[in-house]
Amino acid sequence: DIGGGTTEIAVISLNGIGTSETIKVAGDEQTSAILDWFRNQHKLGIGERTAEEIKCKVGSAIRIESKKITVKGKDLVSGISRTLEVDSDEIRQALAETVFQITTAIKKALDKTPPEHASDIIDFGIILTGGGSLLKNLDVHIRNKTGLPVHIAEDPLFSVVKGTGMVLGDINKYKEV
């Protein structure tokens, strides 16, 4: 579950949680990374909403066909508003550290997973949930780094909430999990 503030990884197998890992890197950190990139690389101040929009429009976990995006902000040296055109590969670079940290946490959780859970992981793969899973090609990146099948949940923004509702609807059935 790659949410706004945290990424939570759990290996669920044999009707239980085999292992779990949580890091404080997720969608909000990615947005901040874009803000910082523009501040440091271009001396351009942009707002959080603009950074989020950039992430959604051209952000990607892997190199893709280059797209240009026009960004408006405040020149941090002169204080005057200005427009800048950047390449989508710059945004990928801005996001690279957060993508690396998420992938590393997944690999760490897989490394801690007991061998008896391996066949379920190979058969069912990794399922990404949460808004952060919507970053373009994140599934491809994780697949490339782990060698495992990676799927994005049918409704990643609401799948955790829906799952929690199912558990609460029949708490006795899921008590062990």
XYZ file of N, CA and C in Angstrom, residues 42-44 74-80:
30
model
N 16.547 24.323 -10.716
C 16.118 25.428 -11.572
C 15.891 26.736 -10.825
N 16.086 26.716 -9.512
C 15.836 27.922 -8.695
C 14.442 28.463 -8.957
N 13.484 27.512 -9.031
C 12.099 27.862 -9.310
C 11.228 27.342 -8.173
N 7.818 30.757 -9.382
C 8.480 32.008 -8.988
C 9.985 31.783 -9.021
N 10.667 32.639 -9.769
C 12.132 32.589 -9.815
C 12.644 32.938 -8.420
N 13.386 32.040 -7.810
C 13.835 32.245 -6.437
C 14.991 33.235 -6.318
N 15.591 33.585 -7.446
C 16.676 34.566 -7.427
C 16.119 35.975 -7.631
N 15.306 36.158 -8.665
C 14.792 37.494 -8.986
C 13.459 37.795 -8.298
N 12.739 36.758 -7.904
C 11.435 36.962 -7.286
C 10.314 37.185 -8.289
N 10.627 37.090 -9.568
C 9.656 37.326 -10.636
C 9.119 35.987 -11.133
